Amino acid sequence: MCLDFVNTLDDRFTDHPKELLNDYVDLARFAEDTGTLSDQQVDRLMTRSMQDPEEAERALESAIRLREAISNIIYAVVRKRPLPAASLNLLNSNVQDAFQHLALMPVKRQFVWTFEMRLDDFFAPLWKIARDAAELLASERLEFVHACALNTCEWLFLDESKNHRRRWCDMTKCGNRAKVKRFYSRNKKAATS
Ligand SMILES: [Zn+2]
């Protein structure tokens, strides 16, 4: 989920990155689409964001700062570059915020981790994203995080294939585009030589 969140800045490394989180409603929709919050929580947050746009905007700005911190860390890992300390600090402070809301909830004689939230807490979507990023970074799955091999995409994805040799975020989309590109550049070279 935190990788999908990083991908909400589309075409990240091109000259024209596309921002998909333009207002708080976009962030609430992301939370809804990824099952981060319940429908009821999302509805409530959307209504509240109309009533208190300034506080909603502050939460959106924090969400984007968190996204960029996660992005800096994970791309540094994927590309084997030095870790950005400021980004790690920012993620850590988000994780600490998130854990203040963490609680155990009994489910049939067992327990699950849950977040205690007021229905109108604008920052609630950030808690799960921060925890998800922390869990991924501290897990063995981290080595299977890759950036899509198509240079106009570079979306992050978790490669859960058997041999862990997946190269594209989506075979039908980027895999095909990469093949078409190779085909044209080969033909172009053949035509010019
Ligand atoms: Zn891709």
PDB file of C-alpha atoms and ligand atoms in Angstrom:
ATOM      1  CA  MET A   1       0.000   0.000   0.000  1.00  0.00           C
ATOM      2  CA  CYS A   2       2.809   2.458   0.822  1.00  0.00           C
ATOM      3  CA  LEU A   3       4.257   1.738  -2.652  1.00  0.00           C
ATOM      4  CA  ASP A   4       0.927   2.627  -4.274  1.00  0.00           C
ATOM      5  CA  PHE A   5       1.047   5.776  -2.201  1.00  0.00           C
ATOM      6  CA  VAL A   6       4.500   6.712  -3.554  1.00  0.00           C
ATOM      7  CA  ASN A   7       3.115   6.126  -7.060  1.00  0.00           C
ATOM      8  CA  THR A   8       0.492   8.862  -6.552  1.00  0.00           C
ATOM      9  CA  LEU A   9       3.128  11.183  -7.978  1.00  0.00           C
ATOM     10  CA  ASP A  10       2.911   9.711 -11.454  1.00  0.00           C
ATOM     11  CA  ASP A  11       5.700  10.083 -14.035  1.00  0.00           C
ATOM     12  CA  ARG A  12       7.855  11.010 -11.030  1.00  0.00           C
ATOM     13  CA  PHE A  13      11.223  11.148 -12.806  1.00  0.00           C
ATOM     14  CA  THR A  14      10.070  12.773 -16.034  1.00  0.00           C
ATOM     15  CA  ASP A  15      10.006  16.499 -16.816  1.00  0.00           C
ATOM     16  CA  HIS A  16       6.259  16.537 -16.193  1.00  0.00           C
ATOM     17  CA  PRO A  17       5.357  14.622 -13.023  1.00  0.00           C
ATOM     18  CA  LYS A  18       1.597  14.270 -12.511  1.00  0.00           C
ATOM     19  CA  GLU A  19       0.256  14.922  -9.008  1.00  0.00           C
ATOM     20  CA  LEU A  20      -2.701  12.640  -8.261  1.00  0.00           C
ATOM     21  CA  LEU A  21      -3.317  14.049  -4.756  1.00  0.00           C
ATOM     22  CA  ASN A  22      -4.598  17.525  -5.516  1.00  0.00           C
ATOM     23  CA  ASP A  23      -6.944  17.967  -2.582  1.00  0.00           C
ATOM     24  CA  TYR A  24      -7.954  16.209   0.609  1.00  0.00           C
ATOM     25  CA  VAL A  25     -10.731  14.327  -1.179  1.00  0.00           C
ATOM     26  CA  ASP A  26      -8.063  12.641  -3.356  1.00  0.00           C
ATOM     27  CA  LEU A  27      -6.269  11.498  -0.202  1.00  0.00           C
ATOM     28  CA  ALA A  28      -9.528  10.204   1.302  1.00  0.00           C
ATOM     29  CA  ARG A  29     -10.255   8.334  -1.968  1.00  0.00           C
ATOM     30  CA  PHE A  30      -6.804   6.763  -1.844  1.00  0.00           C
ATOM     31  CA  ALA A  31      -7.584   5.604   1.710  1.00  0.00           C
ATOM     32  CA  GLU A  32     -10.890   4.183   0.495  1.00  0.00           C
ATOM     33  CA  ASP A  33      -9.449   2.433  -2.584  1.00  0.00           C
ATOM     34  CA  THR A  34      -6.676   0.799  -0.568  1.00  0.00           C
ATOM     35  CA  GLY A  35      -8.958  -0.219   2.307  1.00  0.00           C
ATOM     36  CA  THR A  36      -6.963   1.986   4.666  1.00  0.00           C
ATOM     37  CA  LEU A  37     -10.109   3.432   6.221  1.00  0.00           C
ATOM     38  CA  SER A  38     -13.706   2.236   6.371  1.00  0.00           C
ATOM     39  CA  ASP A  39     -16.363   3.704   4.064  1.00  0.00           C
ATOM     40  CA  GLN A  40     -17.920   5.408   7.048  1.00  0.00           C
ATOM     41  CA  GLN A  41     -14.620   7.019   8.060  1.00  0.00           C
ATOM     42  CA  VAL A  42     -13.949   8.188   4.495  1.00  0.00           C
ATOM     43  CA  ASP A  43     -17.445   9.692   4.096  1.00  0.00           C
ATOM     44  CA  ARG A  44     -17.074  11.534   7.367  1.00  0.00           C
ATOM     45  CA  LEU A  45     -13.629  12.882   6.437  1.00  0.00           C
ATOM     46  CA  MET A  46     -14.833  14.044   3.032  1.00  0.00           C
ATOM     47  CA  THR A  47     -17.720  15.973   4.599  1.00  0.00           C
ATOM     48  CA  ARG A  48     -15.441  17.419   7.284  1.00  0.00           C
ATOM     49  CA  SER A  49     -12.893  18.537   4.686  1.00  0.00           C
ATOM     50  CA  MET A  50     -15.549  20.827   3.160  1.00  0.00           C
ATOM     51  CA  GLN A  51     -16.272  22.318   6.601  1.00  0.00           C
ATOM     52  CA  ASP A  52     -12.643  22.824   7.615  1.00  0.00           C
ATOM     53  CA  PRO A  53     -10.643  23.144   4.385  1.00  0.00           C
ATOM     54  CA  GLU A  54      -7.599  24.674   6.112  1.00  0.00           C
ATOM     55  CA  GLU A  55      -7.046  21.774   8.492  1.00  0.00           C
ATOM     56  CA  ALA A  56      -7.708  19.338   5.624  1.00  0.00           C
ATOM     57  CA  GLU A  57      -5.095  21.140   3.530  1.00  0.00           C
ATOM     58  CA  ARG A  58      -2.571  20.864   6.375  1.00  0.00           C
ATOM     59  CA  ALA A  59      -3.165  17.125   6.558  1.00  0.00           C
ATOM     60  CA  LEU A  60      -2.760  16.822   2.783  1.00  0.00           C
ATOM     61  CA  GLU A  61       0.543  18.714   2.932  1.00  0.00           C
ATOM     62  CA  SER A  62       1.776  16.400   5.692  1.00  0.00           C
ATOM     63  CA  ALA A  63       0.672  13.383   3.646  1.00  0.00           C
ATOM     64  CA  ILE A  64       2.678  14.624   0.670  1.00  0.00           C
ATOM     65  CA  ARG A  65       5.757  15.235   2.846  1.00  0.00           C
ATOM     66  CA  LEU A  66       5.369  11.701   4.222  1.00  0.00           C
ATOM     67  CA  ARG A  67       5.002  10.328   0.688  1.00  0.00           C
ATOM     68  CA  GLU A  68       8.168  12.061  -0.490  1.00  0.00           C
ATOM     69  CA  ALA A  69      10.095  10.807   2.553  1.00  0.00           C
ATOM     70  CA  ILE A  70       8.981   7.207   1.868  1.00  0.00           C
ATOM     71  CA  SER A  71       9.824   7.704  -1.795  1.00  0.00           C
ATOM     72  CA  ASN A  72      13.337   9.008  -1.037  1.00  0.00           C
ATOM     73  CA  ILE A  73      14.040   6.091   1.300  1.00  0.00           C
ATOM     74  CA  ILE A  74      12.712   3.325  -0.925  1.00  0.00           C
ATOM     75  CA  TYR A  75      14.287   4.590  -4.158  1.00  0.00           C
ATOM     76  CA  ALA A  76      17.582   4.922  -2.246  1.00  0.00           C
ATOM     77  CA  VAL A  77      17.246   1.274  -1.169  1.00  0.00           C
ATOM     78  CA  VAL A  78      16.230   0.078  -4.639  1.00  0.00           C
ATOM     79  CA  ARG A  79      19.081   1.985  -6.309  1.00  0.00           C
ATOM     80  CA  LYS A  80      21.607   1.179  -3.574  1.00  0.00           C
ATOM     81  CA  ARG A  81      22.262   4.830  -2.829  1.00  0.00           C
ATOM     82  CA  PRO A  82      23.012   6.452   0.556  1.00  0.00           C
ATOM     83  CA  LEU A  83      19.968   6.686   2.785  1.00  0.00           C
ATOM     84  CA  PRO A  84      18.531  10.218   3.126  1.00  0.00           C
ATOM     85  CA  ALA A  85      18.703  10.883   6.895  1.00  0.00           C
ATOM     86  CA  ALA A  86      16.152  13.728   6.875  1.00  0.00           C
ATOM     87  CA  SER A  87      13.585  11.497   5.157  1.00  0.00           C
ATOM     88  CA  LEU A  88      14.151   8.723   7.680  1.00  0.00           C
ATOM     89  CA  ASN A  89      13.663  11.221  10.528  1.00  0.00           C
ATOM     90  CA  LEU A  90      10.417  12.402   8.990  1.00  0.00           C
ATOM     91  CA  LEU A  91       9.132   8.858   8.507  1.00  0.00           C
ATOM     92  CA  ASN A  92      10.116   7.985  12.084  1.00  0.00           C
ATOM     93  CA  SER A  93       8.216  10.924  13.528  1.00  0.00           C
ATOM     94  CA  ASN A  94       5.147   9.881  11.478  1.00  0.00           C
ATOM     95  CA  VAL A  95       5.524   6.309  12.748  1.00  0.00           C
ATOM     96  CA  GLN A  96       5.709   7.610  16.330  1.00  0.00           C
ATOM     97  CA  ASP A  97       2.545   9.688  15.770  1.00  0.00           C
ATOM     98  CA  ALA A  98       0.806   6.668  14.313  1.00  0.00           C
ATOM     99  CA  PHE A  99       1.751   4.413  17.223  1.00  0.00           C
ATOM    100  CA  GLN A 100       0.137   6.808  19.682  1.00  0.00           C
ATOM    101  CA  HIS A 101      -3.167   5.797  18.144  1.00  0.00           C
ATOM    102  CA  LEU A 102      -2.444   2.086  18.010  1.00  0.00           C
ATOM    103  CA  ALA A 103      -4.587  -0.200  20.138  1.00  0.00           C
ATOM    104  CA  LEU A 104      -5.354  -3.871  20.537  1.00  0.00           C
ATOM    105  CA  MET A 105      -8.834  -4.993  19.593  1.00  0.00           C
ATOM    106  CA  PRO A 106     -10.212  -8.403  20.566  1.00  0.00           C
ATOM    107  CA  VAL A 107     -11.552 -10.474  17.668  1.00  0.00           C
ATOM    108  CA  LYS A 108     -12.982 -13.873  18.634  1.00  0.00           C
ATOM    109  CA  ARG A 109     -10.606 -14.669  21.514  1.00  0.00           C
ATOM    110  CA  GLN A 110      -7.639 -13.274  19.568  1.00  0.00           C
ATOM    111  CA  PHE A 111      -6.362  -9.751  19.089  1.00  0.00           C
ATOM    112  CA  VAL A 112      -5.558  -7.525  16.141  1.00  0.00           C
ATOM    113  CA  TRP A 113      -3.770  -4.177  15.924  1.00  0.00           C
ATOM    114  CA  THR A 114      -6.081  -1.337  15.106  1.00  0.00           C
ATOM    115  CA  PHE A 115      -5.978   2.460  15.089  1.00  0.00           C
ATOM    116  CA  GLU A 116      -8.245   4.313  17.469  1.00  0.00           C
ATOM    117  CA  MET A 117      -9.495   7.361  15.636  1.00  0.00           C
ATOM    118  CA  ARG A 118     -12.106   9.982  16.044  1.00  0.00           C
ATOM    119  CA  LEU A 119     -14.251   9.980  12.934  1.00  0.00           C
ATOM    120  CA  ASP A 120     -13.016  13.414  12.005  1.00  0.00           C
ATOM    121  CA  ASP A 121      -9.262  13.036  12.389  1.00  0.00           C
ATOM    122  CA  PHE A 122      -7.814  14.314   9.130  1.00  0.00           C
ATOM    123  CA  PHE A 123      -4.466  12.707   9.838  1.00  0.00           C
ATOM    124  CA  ALA A 124      -5.838   9.164  10.163  1.00  0.00           C
ATOM    125  CA  PRO A 125      -4.925   8.112   6.578  1.00  0.00           C
ATOM    126  CA  LEU A 126      -1.277   8.949   7.360  1.00  0.00           C
ATOM    127  CA  TRP A 127      -1.064   6.559  10.325  1.00  0.00           C
ATOM    128  CA  LYS A 128      -1.650   3.430   8.324  1.00  0.00           C
ATOM    129  CA  ILE A 129       0.600   4.573   5.507  1.00  0.00           C
ATOM    130  CA  ALA A 130       3.440   5.288   7.978  1.00  0.00           C
ATOM    131  CA  ARG A 131       2.993   1.928   9.691  1.00  0.00           C
ATOM    132  CA  ASP A 132       2.800   0.108   6.359  1.00  0.00           C
ATOM    133  CA  ALA A 133       6.042   1.748   5.206  1.00  0.00           C
ATOM    134  CA  ALA A 134       7.778   0.922   8.512  1.00  0.00           C
ATOM    135  CA  GLU A 135       6.657  -2.716   8.333  1.00  0.00           C
ATOM    136  CA  LEU A 136       7.828  -3.059   4.741  1.00  0.00           C
ATOM    137  CA  LEU A 137      11.206  -1.475   5.478  1.00  0.00           C
ATOM    138  CA  ALA A 138      11.726  -3.752   8.486  1.00  0.00           C
ATOM    139  CA  SER A 139      10.709  -6.906   6.606  1.00  0.00           C
ATOM    140  CA  GLU A 140      12.333  -9.417   4.302  1.00  0.00           C
ATOM    141  CA  ARG A 141       9.951  -8.291   1.543  1.00  0.00           C
ATOM    142  CA  LEU A 142      12.098  -5.173   1.128  1.00  0.00           C
ATOM    143  CA  GLU A 143      14.525  -6.939  -1.205  1.00  0.00           C
ATOM    144  CA  PHE A 144      11.633  -7.675  -3.580  1.00  0.00           C
ATOM    145  CA  VAL A 145      10.689  -4.029  -3.990  1.00  0.00           C
ATOM    146  CA  HIS A 146      11.642  -2.873  -7.469  1.00  0.00           C
ATOM    147  CA  ALA A 147      11.160   0.178  -9.657  1.00  0.00           C
ATOM    148  CA  CYS A 148       9.481  -0.494 -13.007  1.00  0.00           C
ATOM    149  CA  ALA A 149      12.123  -0.927 -15.728  1.00  0.00           C
ATOM    150  CA  LEU A 150      10.306   1.367 -18.161  1.00  0.00           C
ATOM    151  CA  ASN A 151      12.137   4.685 -17.714  1.00  0.00           C
ATOM    152  CA  THR A 152       9.031   6.806 -18.237  1.00  0.00           C
ATOM    153  CA  CYS A 153       7.264   4.868 -15.458  1.00  0.00           C
ATOM    154  CA  GLU A 154       9.579   3.748 -12.640  1.00  0.00           C
ATOM    155  CA  TRP A 155       6.604   2.947 -10.396  1.00  0.00           C
ATOM    156  CA  LEU A 156       7.504   0.974  -7.298  1.00  0.00           C
ATOM    157  CA  PHE A 157       6.100  -2.520  -6.967  1.00  0.00           C
ATOM    158  CA  LEU A 158       6.520  -5.586  -4.780  1.00  0.00           C
ATOM    159  CA  ASP A 159       7.705  -8.512  -6.865  1.00  0.00           C
ATOM    160  CA  GLU A 160       5.909 -11.530  -5.455  1.00  0.00           C
ATOM    161  CA  SER A 161       6.546 -13.724  -8.478  1.00  0.00           C
ATOM    162  CA  LYS A 162       8.142 -17.114  -7.873  1.00  0.00           C
ATOM    163  CA  ASN A 163      11.585 -16.352  -9.310  1.00  0.00           C
ATOM    164  CA  HIS A 164      11.501 -12.636  -8.343  1.00  0.00           C
ATOM    165  CA  ARG A 165      12.521 -11.494 -11.802  1.00  0.00           C
ATOM    166  CA  ARG A 166       9.588  -9.282 -12.628  1.00  0.00           C
ATOM    167  CA  ARG A 167      10.778  -6.115 -14.372  1.00  0.00           C
ATOM    168  CA  TRP A 168       7.662  -4.052 -14.927  1.00  0.00           C
ATOM    169  CA  CYS A 169       4.960  -2.729 -12.622  1.00  0.00           C
ATOM    170  CA  ASP A 170       2.407  -4.071 -15.076  1.00  0.00           C
ATOM    171  CA  MET A 171       3.292  -6.498 -17.852  1.00  0.00           C
ATOM    172  CA  THR A 172       0.333  -5.574 -20.055  1.00  0.00           C
ATOM    173  CA  LYS A 173       0.999  -1.840 -19.756  1.00  0.00           C
ATOM    174  CA  CYS A 174       4.699  -1.116 -19.217  1.00  0.00           C
ATOM    175  CA  GLY A 175       5.998  -4.496 -20.373  1.00  0.00           C
ATOM    176  CA  ASN A 176       4.332  -4.038 -23.747  1.00  0.00           C
ATOM    177  CA  ARG A 177       5.315  -0.415 -24.035  1.00  0.00           C
ATOM    178  CA  ALA A 178       8.947  -1.355 -23.374  1.00  0.00           C
ATOM    179  CA  LYS A 179       8.792  -4.043 -26.056  1.00  0.00           C
ATOM    180  CA  VAL A 180       7.205  -1.696 -28.598  1.00  0.00           C
ATOM    181  CA  LYS A 181       9.889   0.900 -27.810  1.00  0.00           C
ATOM    182  CA  ARG A 182      12.675  -1.650 -28.331  1.00  0.00           C
ATOM    183  CA  PHE A 183      11.070  -2.770 -31.595  1.00  0.00           C
ATOM    184  CA  TYR A 184      10.902   0.793 -32.940  1.00  0.00           C
ATOM    185  CA  SER A 185      14.418   1.745 -31.840  1.00  0.00           C
ATOM    186  CA  ARG A 186      15.788  -1.437 -33.503  1.00  0.00           C
ATOM    187  CA  ASN A 187      13.932  -0.655 -36.710  1.00  0.00           C
ATOM    188  CA  LYS A 188      14.997   2.967 -36.599  1.00  0.00           C
ATOM    189  CA  LYS A 189      18.647   1.930 -36.229  1.00  0.00           C
ATOM    190  CA  ALA A 190      18.280  -0.528 -39.096  1.00  0.00           C
ATOM    191  CA  ALA A 191      16.699   2.164 -41.276  1.00  0.00           C
ATOM    192  CA  THR A 192      19.379   4.774 -40.543  1.00  0.00           C
ATOM    193  CA  SER A 193      22.377   2.489 -40.931  1.00  0.00           C
TER     194      SER A 193
HETATM  195 ZN    ZN B   1       5.580   0.636 -15.053  1.00  0.00          ZN
END
